[in-house]
XYZ file of C-alpha atoms in Angstrom:
718
model
C 22.229 7.053 -17.216
C 24.249 4.187 -15.828
C 21.358 1.846 -15.070
C 19.266 -0.276 -17.465
C 15.601 0.626 -17.894
C 13.048 -2.184 -17.653
C 9.300 -1.711 -18.058
C 8.010 -3.980 -15.347
C 5.022 -6.180 -16.095
C 3.142 -8.508 -13.805
C 1.846 -11.559 -15.677
C -1.784 -12.409 -15.139
C -2.351 -14.245 -11.848
C 1.354 -13.940 -10.952
C 1.477 -11.042 -8.529
C 4.152 -12.300 -6.135
C 6.562 -9.883 -7.779
C 4.119 -7.007 -8.187
C 5.481 -3.728 -9.479
C 7.115 -1.048 -7.403
C 4.699 1.078 -5.456
C 4.899 3.259 -2.445
C 3.597 1.267 0.465
C 4.129 1.158 4.174
C 2.893 -0.390 7.360
C -0.224 0.958 8.996
C 1.068 -0.560 12.208
C 4.411 0.101 13.891
C 5.795 -3.216 15.111
C 8.992 -4.384 16.758
C 9.298 -8.057 17.629
C 11.410 -7.561 20.763
C 8.955 -5.274 22.549
C 5.701 -6.253 20.796
C 4.731 -2.597 20.465
C 1.712 -2.203 18.193
C 0.266 1.253 17.566
C -2.637 1.423 15.126
C -3.325 4.716 13.357
C -6.781 5.123 11.820
C -7.633 8.006 9.461
C -11.316 8.932 9.885
C -13.527 11.247 7.852
C -16.870 12.595 9.096
C -19.217 13.826 6.362
C -22.541 15.612 6.513
C -24.226 16.021 3.151
C -20.964 15.122 1.431
C -19.029 17.907 3.209
C -16.431 17.459 5.986
C -17.579 17.999 9.565
C -14.992 20.121 11.368
C -14.397 20.945 15.013
C -14.558 17.430 16.488
C -12.225 16.259 19.283
C -10.922 12.939 20.580
C -13.917 12.806 22.921
C -16.179 12.751 19.850
C -15.082 9.218 18.949
C -15.144 5.683 20.300
C -12.877 3.032 18.776
C -13.844 -0.644 18.790
C -11.233 -3.209 17.772
C -13.464 -6.220 17.267
C -15.328 -6.432 20.576
C -12.639 -4.530 22.500
C -12.993 -0.806 23.105
C -9.591 0.815 22.670
C -8.406 4.056 24.314
C -7.479 6.857 21.930
C -3.895 7.737 22.883
C -3.191 10.184 20.068
C -5.475 12.526 18.146
C -4.593 14.850 15.271
C -6.622 16.948 12.852
C -5.295 17.202 9.294
C -7.126 19.747 7.138
C -5.737 20.135 3.631
C -8.005 23.114 2.974
C -7.057 25.032 6.114
C -3.828 26.693 4.913
C -4.388 30.231 3.554
C -3.376 31.023 -0.020
C 0.377 31.283 -0.382
C 1.088 29.662 2.989
C 3.335 26.660 3.299
C 1.214 23.474 3.090
C 0.559 21.676 6.346
C 2.734 18.636 6.868
C 0.574 15.565 6.379
C 1.403 12.543 8.577
C 1.847 9.378 6.498
C -1.216 7.806 8.130
C -3.409 10.739 6.976
C -2.061 11.420 3.497
C -4.106 10.646 0.387
C -2.977 7.975 -2.082
C -4.517 7.788 -5.554
C -3.893 4.858 -7.876
C -4.989 5.561 -11.468
C -5.809 2.182 -13.007
C -6.454 2.022 -16.760
C -8.443 -0.955 -18.023
C -7.045 -2.166 -21.362
C -9.254 -5.252 -21.328
C -12.713 -3.702 -21.617
C -12.017 -0.243 -23.083
C -11.655 0.833 -26.693
C -9.130 3.343 -27.970
C -11.535 6.296 -27.951
C -12.479 5.566 -24.338
C -8.838 5.307 -23.318
C -8.197 8.714 -24.869
C -10.966 10.116 -22.639
C -9.491 8.291 -19.648
C -6.078 9.829 -20.304
C -7.675 13.288 -20.464
C -9.643 12.615 -17.269
C -6.458 11.537 -15.480
C -4.787 14.812 -16.455
C -7.850 16.665 -15.148
C -7.434 14.878 -11.826
C -3.820 16.058 -11.569
C -4.973 19.648 -12.136
C -8.091 19.605 -9.972
C -6.772 20.461 -6.555
C -4.477 17.674 -5.392
C -2.554 18.600 -2.257
C 1.235 18.835 -2.777
C 1.715 15.856 -0.452
C -0.911 13.668 -2.145
C 0.687 10.614 -3.734
C -0.295 9.320 -7.172
C 0.543 6.023 -8.857
C -0.374 4.712 -12.315
C -1.189 1.135 -13.307
C -2.563 -0.703 -16.334
C -4.425 -3.990 -16.662
C -4.563 -6.223 -19.717
C -5.928 -9.787 -19.833
C -2.834 -11.161 -21.556
C -0.170 -9.619 -19.310
C -1.945 -8.812 -16.089
C -0.940 -5.704 -14.165
C 1.796 -3.199 -14.960
C 2.749 -0.221 -12.793
C 5.352 1.964 -14.501
C 5.397 4.491 -11.647
C 4.720 3.890 -7.973
C 3.069 6.304 -5.565
C 4.854 9.629 -5.828
C 4.335 13.317 -5.115
C 6.242 14.151 -8.317
C 3.491 15.022 -10.817
C 6.069 15.043 -13.603
C 6.484 11.290 -13.335
C 2.743 10.760 -13.706
C 2.678 13.149 -16.683
C 5.491 11.121 -18.238
C 3.361 7.969 -18.117
C 0.311 9.803 -19.474
C 2.438 11.198 -22.305
C 3.535 7.649 -23.102
C -0.121 6.611 -23.210
C -0.850 9.557 -25.538
C 1.889 8.348 -27.883
C 0.410 4.867 -27.761
C -3.145 6.001 -28.462
C -2.711 8.897 -30.862
C 0.859 8.763 -32.118
C 1.330 12.041 -30.252
C 4.744 13.163 -31.463
C 4.428 16.393 -29.452
C 4.190 14.372 -26.254
C 7.161 12.299 -27.387
C 9.201 15.422 -28.079
C 8.221 16.928 -24.728
C 9.504 13.892 -22.926
C 12.519 13.386 -25.157
C 13.894 16.668 -23.820
C 13.825 15.111 -20.358
C 15.545 11.917 -21.464
C 18.827 12.819 -19.810
C 17.075 12.944 -16.446
C 15.524 9.492 -16.692
C 16.472 6.723 -14.286
C 15.616 3.098 -14.809
C 15.971 -0.101 -12.858
C 14.306 1.399 -9.789
C 12.928 -1.430 -7.616
C 10.755 0.936 -5.560
C 9.178 2.884 -8.422
C 10.150 6.313 -7.064
C 12.240 7.535 -10.011
C 11.059 8.452 -13.489
C 11.503 5.731 -16.090
C 13.066 6.145 -19.512
C 10.387 7.471 -21.869
C 11.074 5.296 -24.939
C 10.992 2.282 -22.639
C 7.647 3.444 -21.269
C 6.182 3.749 -24.763
C 7.530 0.364 -25.794
C 6.293 -1.250 -22.576
C 2.787 0.145 -22.886
C 2.667 -0.961 -26.507
C 3.703 -4.470 -25.531
C 1.043 -4.463 -22.832
C -1.546 -3.564 -25.470
C -0.272 -6.196 -27.886
C 1.618 -3.829 -30.215
C 5.393 -3.549 -30.474
C 6.478 0.100 -30.629
C 9.939 1.617 -30.965
C 10.494 5.328 -30.322
C 13.618 6.931 -31.747
C 14.370 10.414 -33.020
C 11.200 11.832 -34.546
C 9.920 8.450 -35.668
C 7.285 6.210 -34.176
C 7.831 2.710 -35.527
C 5.005 0.216 -35.065
C 6.153 -3.360 -35.436
C 3.744 -6.278 -35.651
C 3.310 -9.545 -37.469
C 0.065 -8.110 -38.826
C -0.198 -5.492 -41.548
C -2.440 -2.450 -41.499
C -2.626 0.594 -43.739
C -2.005 2.965 -40.832
C -0.310 2.617 -37.474
C -3.286 3.937 -35.532
C -5.585 1.490 -37.297
C -3.277 -1.280 -36.190
C -3.363 -0.036 -32.611
C -7.136 0.338 -32.648
C -7.474 -3.201 -33.937
C -5.155 -4.489 -31.236
C -6.983 -2.736 -28.409
C -10.399 -3.688 -29.729
C -9.244 -7.268 -30.110
C -8.557 -7.369 -26.374
C -12.130 -6.465 -25.558
C -14.647 -9.105 -24.746
C -16.939 -9.162 -27.783
C -20.378 -8.272 -26.484
C -23.321 -10.311 -27.651
C -26.728 -11.204 -26.255
C -25.461 -14.514 -24.868
C -23.188 -14.916 -21.869
C -20.249 -17.093 -22.861
C -17.743 -19.000 -20.780
C -14.927 -17.039 -22.421
C -16.408 -13.765 -21.212
C -16.797 -15.106 -17.689
C -13.238 -16.358 -17.755
C -11.845 -12.970 -18.699
C -13.848 -11.197 -16.043
C -12.842 -13.854 -13.511
C -9.167 -13.421 -14.372
C -9.439 -9.659 -13.943
C -11.210 -9.848 -10.579
C -8.635 -12.369 -9.347
C -5.735 -10.147 -10.436
C -7.280 -7.032 -8.924
C -8.032 -8.896 -5.703
C -4.371 -9.867 -5.525
C -3.481 -6.222 -6.182
C -5.614 -5.194 -3.192
C -3.790 -7.681 -0.971
C -0.413 -6.428 -2.109
C -1.464 -2.814 -1.467
C -3.016 -3.442 1.942
C -0.090 -1.817 3.756
C -0.258 1.482 1.906
C -0.314 4.007 4.717
C -3.001 6.669 4.779
C -6.257 7.137 2.889
C -6.425 5.132 -0.301
C -8.461 5.688 -3.445
C -8.275 3.593 -6.585
C -9.606 5.451 -9.645
C -10.620 2.783 -12.175
C -10.980 4.019 -15.777
C -13.030 1.521 -17.781
C -15.910 1.091 -20.198
C -17.133 -1.526 -17.764
C -17.404 -5.246 -18.180
C -20.656 -6.680 -19.487
C -23.472 -6.574 -16.945
C -24.767 -9.813 -18.421
C -21.655 -11.616 -17.176
C -22.583 -10.663 -13.639
C -26.376 -10.806 -13.817
C -27.568 -12.893 -16.718
C -29.911 -10.102 -17.791
C -29.983 -6.285 -17.735
C -31.539 -4.658 -14.687
C -32.362 -1.138 -13.577
C -29.495 0.234 -11.488
C -29.997 0.319 -7.731
C -27.746 0.119 -4.719
C -28.783 -3.456 -3.982
C -29.614 -4.891 -7.393
C -26.502 -7.026 -7.564
C -27.069 -8.381 -4.085
C -30.206 -10.308 -5.032
C -30.296 -13.979 -5.890
C -32.422 -16.449 -7.772
C -33.333 -16.327 -11.456
C -32.037 -12.784 -11.839
C -28.521 -14.077 -12.282
C -27.350 -16.604 -14.789
C -23.801 -16.616 -13.419
C -23.447 -16.737 -9.642
C -19.769 -17.587 -10.050
C -19.070 -14.264 -11.739
C -20.820 -12.361 -8.971
C -18.917 -14.331 -6.326
C -15.617 -13.538 -8.028
C -16.516 -9.858 -8.019
C -17.499 -9.895 -4.352
C -14.263 -11.638 -3.335
C -12.315 -8.896 -5.082
C -14.354 -6.180 -3.370
C -13.835 -7.791 0.024
C -10.066 -7.636 -0.518
C -10.286 -3.927 -1.301
C -12.506 -3.248 1.720
C -10.184 -5.141 4.066
C -7.167 -3.347 2.646
C -8.785 0.034 3.251
C -9.183 0.984 -0.406
C -12.096 2.977 -1.789
C -12.716 2.337 -5.489
C -14.003 5.193 -7.644
C -15.126 3.961 -11.060
C -15.070 6.184 -14.130
C -17.209 5.013 -17.049
C -15.063 6.420 -19.846
C -17.418 5.528 -22.682
C -19.119 8.892 -22.101
C -22.528 10.367 -22.851
C -24.766 9.170 -25.693
C -22.724 6.043 -26.330
C -23.607 2.396 -25.923
C -22.991 1.784 -22.235
C -22.594 -1.910 -21.578
C -20.952 -2.237 -18.200
C -22.366 0.509 -16.009
C -24.152 -1.795 -13.575
C -20.962 -3.562 -12.561
C -18.994 -0.307 -12.294
C -21.726 1.197 -10.109
C -21.670 -1.891 -7.894
C -17.878 -1.830 -7.485
C -17.915 1.816 -6.378
C -20.962 1.497 -4.150
C -19.689 -1.582 -2.299
C -16.365 0.078 -1.402
C -17.729 3.505 -0.458
C -16.543 5.106 -3.694
C -18.207 7.215 -6.369
C -19.434 6.077 -9.769
C -18.789 8.730 -12.427
C -20.900 8.369 -15.563
C -23.028 10.345 -18.018
C -20.361 13.002 -18.340
C -17.579 13.871 -20.703
C -16.096 16.354 -18.194
C -14.990 14.850 -14.904
C -13.341 17.962 -13.462
C -16.262 19.112 -11.293
C -17.085 15.623 -10.037
C -13.472 14.901 -9.145
C -13.262 18.266 -7.406
C -16.161 17.272 -5.161
C -14.430 14.004 -4.348
C -11.232 15.821 -3.342
C -13.117 18.422 -1.275
C -14.949 15.711 0.653
C -11.646 14.114 1.676
C -9.889 17.372 2.599
C -10.154 16.835 6.370
C -9.068 13.806 8.346
C -9.169 12.962 12.033
C -6.186 10.738 12.808
C -6.860 8.434 15.770
C -4.241 6.159 17.347
C -4.646 3.351 19.836
C -2.321 0.704 21.336
C -2.880 -2.985 20.661
C 0.079 -4.686 22.357
C -2.027 -7.733 23.200
C -2.504 -8.677 19.537
C -0.478 -11.721 18.371
C 1.817 -11.196 15.384
C -0.099 -13.588 13.143
C -1.147 -11.286 10.286
C -4.851 -11.819 11.012
C -7.539 -9.325 9.976
C -9.212 -7.420 12.807
C -12.448 -5.480 12.271
C -12.708 -1.833 13.263
C -15.732 0.219 14.237
C -15.556 3.958 14.898
C -18.588 5.495 16.585
C -19.379 9.222 16.655
C -20.598 10.825 19.875
C -22.384 14.173 19.759
C -21.872 14.877 16.067
C -24.497 16.203 13.665
C -27.518 13.964 13.283
C -27.135 11.863 10.163
C -23.388 12.466 9.823
C -21.506 9.600 8.161
C -18.256 8.229 9.617
C -15.851 6.926 6.970
C -12.932 4.702 7.962
C -11.272 1.517 6.847
C -12.970 -1.748 7.642
C -10.178 -3.053 9.815
C -6.460 -3.616 10.195
C -4.055 -6.500 9.877
C -2.051 -7.722 12.837
C 1.719 -7.492 12.322
C 3.548 -10.207 10.439
C 7.237 -10.910 11.209
C 9.424 -9.336 8.545
C 10.973 -12.594 7.339
C 7.511 -14.010 6.616
C 6.326 -11.085 4.521
C 6.390 -11.482 0.719
C 9.321 -9.792 -0.997
C 7.026 -7.409 -2.872
C 5.408 -6.202 0.361
C 8.842 -5.592 1.884
C 9.843 -3.481 -1.109
C 6.614 -1.512 -0.875
C 7.159 -0.827 2.827
C 10.696 0.395 2.079
C 9.355 2.821 -0.515
C 6.809 4.148 1.966
C 9.492 4.899 4.559
C 11.545 6.807 1.993
C 8.614 8.847 0.714
C 7.488 9.705 4.264
C 11.027 10.948 5.017
C 10.690 10.581 8.798
C 13.981 9.591 10.433
C 14.191 6.428 12.504
C 17.159 4.687 14.123
C 16.823 0.946 14.680
C 20.071 -0.134 12.974
C 23.215 1.688 14.228
C 25.102 3.184 11.300
C 27.126 6.143 10.095
C 26.926 7.846 6.695
C 29.403 9.929 4.738
C 28.092 11.704 1.616
C 30.135 14.583 0.179
C 29.375 16.230 -3.194
C 32.243 16.778 -5.653
C 32.068 19.020 -8.699
C 31.249 17.599 -12.131
C 30.930 18.913 -15.656
C 27.113 18.754 -15.713
C 26.241 16.688 -12.652
C 28.146 16.560 -9.394
C 29.585 13.252 -8.190
C 28.520 12.175 -4.685
C 30.246 9.108 -3.226
C 28.254 7.613 -0.348
C 29.822 5.456 2.375
C 27.525 3.597 4.779
C 29.299 2.073 7.766
C 27.676 -0.469 10.089
C 29.267 -1.938 13.171
C 29.556 -5.697 12.669
C 28.602 -6.580 16.240
C 25.343 -4.616 15.880
C 24.274 -6.875 13.002
C 24.259 -10.091 15.037
C 20.449 -10.286 14.999
C 20.465 -10.270 11.185
C 22.713 -13.319 10.871
C 21.365 -16.764 10.058
C 23.039 -20.060 9.240
C 23.166 -18.947 5.614
C 24.807 -15.598 6.307
C 23.500 -12.058 6.535
C 21.050 -10.028 4.445
C 20.631 -6.247 4.337
C 18.664 -3.875 2.140
C 20.164 -0.486 1.280
C 18.344 2.258 -0.617
C 19.463 5.816 -1.261
C 17.261 8.322 -3.130
C 18.304 11.919 -3.801
C 15.331 14.324 -4.090
C 15.629 17.868 -5.404
C 13.729 20.751 -3.809
C 10.707 20.036 -6.037
C 10.498 16.467 -4.732
C 11.820 14.824 -7.890
C 14.234 11.897 -7.681
C 17.447 12.946 -9.401
C 19.376 9.708 -8.802
C 19.285 6.656 -6.569
C 20.970 3.408 -5.623
C 19.363 0.204 -4.410
C 21.119 -2.905 -3.181
C 19.978 -6.243 -1.795
C 23.148 -7.146 0.088
C 23.785 -10.772 0.971
C 26.940 -12.053 2.695
C 27.672 -15.756 2.942
C 28.314 -17.322 6.339
C 32.091 -16.856 6.115
C 31.950 -13.129 5.306
C 29.217 -12.595 7.895
C 31.414 -14.231 10.530
C 34.258 -11.843 9.604
C 32.106 -8.915 10.752
C 32.691 -9.902 14.376
C 36.066 -8.186 14.162
C 35.259 -5.036 12.218
C 32.745 -2.873 10.390
C 30.754 -3.449 7.224
C 31.211 -0.656 4.677
C 28.916 -0.200 1.703
C 30.076 2.172 -1.041
C 27.711 3.670 -3.628
C 27.532 6.846 -5.680
C 25.081 9.426 -7.006
C 25.255 11.896 -9.895
C 23.270 15.066 -9.197
C 22.773 18.424 -10.918
C 23.981 21.540 -9.085
C 21.650 22.739 -6.347
C 20.092 21.713 -3.060
C 19.103 18.075 -2.630
C 18.064 15.708 0.120
C 19.449 12.191 0.399
C 17.081 9.746 2.068
C 19.050 6.664 3.018
C 17.263 3.538 4.230
C 19.064 0.510 5.669
C 16.912 -2.431 6.765
C 17.763 -5.825 8.199
C 16.698 -8.757 6.062
C 15.838 -10.935 9.077
C 14.349 -8.636 11.713
C 13.071 -5.846 9.475
C 14.652 -3.241 11.756
C 15.246 -0.087 9.765
C 17.149 3.177 9.955
C 16.263 6.148 7.760
C 18.654 9.082 7.562
C 17.796 12.337 5.819
C 20.936 14.231 4.748
C 21.121 17.609 2.963
C 23.391 17.687 -0.097
C 24.544 20.972 -1.612
C 25.978 20.107 -5.032
C 28.317 22.827 -6.322
C 28.342 24.129 -9.862
C 31.563 23.712 -11.809
C 30.805 27.014 -13.534
C 31.389 28.906 -10.315
C 35.167 29.042 -9.885
C 35.828 29.467 -6.169
C 38.479 28.210 -3.801
C 37.100 25.761 -1.299
C 38.167 22.843 0.837
C 36.019 19.779 1.438
C 35.746 18.302 4.957
C 38.872 16.252 5.801
C 38.544 12.527 5.140
C 40.001 9.981 7.559
C 41.658 7.105 5.682
C 40.301 3.810 6.989
C 42.410 0.745 7.575
C 41.255 -2.435 5.879
C 42.155 -4.989 8.564
C 38.973 -6.718 9.774
C 36.662 -4.613 7.611
C 34.268 -6.002 4.998
C 33.775 -3.589 2.087
C 31.021 -4.013 -0.498
C 30.444 -1.789 -3.511
C 27.123 -1.018 -5.161
C 26.464 -3.514 -7.956
C 26.049 -0.709 -10.518
C 29.512 0.581 -9.533
C 31.320 -2.638 -8.685
C 34.675 -1.020 -9.430
C 35.914 2.422 -8.441
C 35.549 4.351 -11.717
C 37.476 7.362 -12.945
C 35.121 9.725 -11.108
C 35.852 8.081 -7.743
C 37.937 10.721 -5.916
C 39.344 8.753 -2.990
C 42.734 7.553 -4.246
C 46.225 7.400 -2.829
C 48.199 7.423 -6.045
C 46.447 4.848 -8.197
C 45.050 2.923 -5.230
C 41.403 3.663 -4.272
C 40.485 3.651 -0.596
C 37.298 4.014 1.481
C 37.161 6.915 3.963
C 35.767 6.390 7.443
C 32.151 7.437 7.840
C 32.496 7.465 11.647
C 36.166 8.200 12.515
C 37.155 6.683 15.839
C 40.718 7.073 17.157
C 42.631 5.974 20.237
C 44.733 8.563 22.068
C 48.181 8.546 20.494
C 47.091 6.689 17.342
C 48.166 8.204 14.039
C 45.801 8.279 11.071
C 46.227 9.574 7.540
C 44.044 12.441 6.324
C 42.939 12.961 2.725
C 42.320 16.631 1.957
C 40.531 17.701 -1.239
C 40.229 21.291 -2.428
C 39.149 23.110 -5.574
C 40.931 25.841 -7.538
C 43.924 26.083 -5.202
C 47.062 27.903 -6.287
C 50.119 25.966 -7.373
C 53.164 25.722 -5.154
C 53.601 24.646 -1.580
C 50.559 24.602 0.677
C 50.865 25.026 4.415
C 48.620 22.762 6.501
C 47.371 23.870 9.919
C 44.668 22.540 12.181
C 42.932 22.814 15.493
C 40.624 20.630 17.543
C 37.166 21.805 18.587
C 34.672 20.303 20.994
C 31.416 19.016 19.569
C 29.800 22.402 20.337
C 32.578 24.366 18.624
C 34.936 25.439 21.470
C 38.724 25.190 20.777
C 40.706 22.759 22.982
C 44.380 22.005 23.344
C 45.688 18.749 21.925
C 46.129 16.916 18.658
C 48.950 17.120 16.144
C 48.463 17.689 12.404
C 51.294 17.234 9.910
C 51.175 17.916 6.174
C 52.830 15.359 3.900
C 52.389 17.040 0.493
C 50.220 17.055 -2.613
C 49.025 13.961 -4.417
C 49.654 14.266 -8.151
C 46.573 14.952 -10.213
C 45.060 17.114 -12.932
C 42.066 19.420 -13.127
C 40.492 21.776 -10.611
C 40.492 19.173 -7.802
C 43.710 19.190 -5.777
C 44.525 16.475 -3.230
C 46.766 16.792 -0.181
C 47.871 14.068 2.226
C 48.426 14.708 5.950
C 48.555 12.812 9.234
C 46.725 13.463 12.486
C 47.451 12.239 16.008
C 44.862 12.927 18.781
C 47.491 13.225 21.505
C 46.470 14.904 24.728
C 42.742 14.537 24.047
C 40.416 12.885 26.537
C 37.822 10.397 25.335
C 34.887 12.162 23.703
C 33.480 13.711 20.523
C 35.398 16.427 18.659
C 35.754 18.222 15.331
C 39.005 18.599 13.439
C 39.291 21.911 11.591
C 41.909 21.963 8.830
C 43.206 25.068 7.040
C 45.223 25.153 3.808
C 47.240 28.327 3.190
C 48.500 29.183 -0.314
C 51.886 30.853 -0.939
C 50.121 34.186 -1.591
C 48.355 33.936 1.775
C 44.827 32.897 0.734
C 43.302 30.355 3.087
C 40.480 27.799 2.927
C 39.169 25.791 5.889
C 36.829 22.872 6.554
C 36.076 20.546 9.464
C 34.838 17.020 10.166
C 33.785 15.160 13.324
C 35.775 12.388 15.008
C 35.741 10.496 18.269
C 38.508 9.620 20.733
C 38.158 6.376 22.680
C 40.093 5.117 25.678
C 40.400 1.596 24.295
C 42.095 0.682 21.001
C 39.806 1.499 18.058
C 37.686 -1.065 16.280
C 39.366 -3.193 13.645
C 39.449 -1.612 10.230
C 39.842 1.944 11.644
């Protein structure tokens, strides 16, 4: 594809630029009105099974010492839909998020193979279609890497697991399986929603593990400054070398490695605190040495690590672990630990893994080589959620942590209420770390719920292509509406467009951090800002989710647009909606960085000169505007152009004058015709212009597009 493919790594203790993940705000916040609505997903369990049938009156919500009224109540039951029925829509605040974290620091190759198998079992063990899954890896040398963010596309997760299989076993079958999908790969995705290039995944995971790997054709090439008789021996040596060497004596080196890991994972918890919904981290590890935490081996119990005195030779290690766990609790994450070393093997880190799970409300899986049943129980227990909402407009926007307590009234005796420990007060957008802002953007796109805080118009029309259709996208923003985003340095906007197919897979995307200097920002006072990007999509039904967000205020607009991409194999006459040619006076036009110049596929040209069509045509009565008409498989010879004006609800009205000017020279199935339109006799209001092209033999094709008539002269650049 047209974009480079990086494998993003996060160096140890350097998480300010943490990898793409799907995150979002648990609180809805707008600075102007100070509206804060907190949504709390709550589970009620009795004997490990969900308690159903509760109502809003069954709960009391305490925000610190303040009792809050429940203003919204919703029951989300993932197990309620009958077989074959369409799955219930899951609100973002109630959805389940699973992060599969593989520990490369304290796991050997055989254990990682079991972890990879267990992760595949999890994908097959009853996940809801709207559950989101992300994959991450930790190594002591390179910190955290997250090749895929939270996604409902299981294929992306399988792609990462296949890359791990290649890394661990030289699995050429997995490589071949993914090589067939290579043409669909998309790299350079800042939000982690699109599948990465498979060879890059393999190479990146190898680098993370300390082995350089190149994947090409049918060959796996292992490159290292060390020599080994076999590639897998080399890999095993590399992975084993990363382990802390266990011995009867606790060493400072071992404590340092554990301390580095707990610090990195604590930072991960902070970065993921705004993931919306229920959150479960599944940590695959052999476990880090109990002696590092305790100084001596102890019998496992729920409180054994909470004791003090001579039991522990390293209070610092225990403190590091507890600080990490506190970050996960505050961020609402439950940690499930999976001891991958299996049955009848030398288990060296079970105490710490048990403690991590127990202290966050998670489950410790051990003494099993088959995790399917245990994971199934975990999923069944979280099938039902009560979603409670309460207002908190009196909370200052200082980012402080506020404790939550949910009390059950009239439920079964002994029932357990599970909810996050608290919530974080809003933080102004400009003060949030860049990584958190990216995560929140990804969450909005995945949720797919429209919002309109930044006025804009969008034009996205699919054109035919040989294998993939070409979809130019024009985003138009009124300059005067962007005044709040301007600073002394200029103006900043974020623009993201992701095209999902019907299976929920990202087929293409664009992402742009747009920054205008003070001079160009000032020019917007007289006209619109136009951003031009493009997508390449296979034939079929797609959905474009376009997010535009202000860099200063954080105000965001999400538009969800259907895209029907035609197949070039189906030869049929058709006319695309008429395009209104925009004037350039007073307008600021910016192209996507990946398509800085209008390439050969760009269809909007008058002769050799490319132009940008209006996304929101606005005309003054009596003004004349050029129309660009594009049709497929039209007959040669003269074409007659006719048109009529319709009201917004489809009723014909008198007025308007359409004049055909003739064809624009070109080759191929796409034919271009130029015309003019004058909205004479039309009162101010919203209309549609329907255009019909008639061939010499009498065949006709028609299409329409909206426009607006204004009493005053139109905005500059129209």
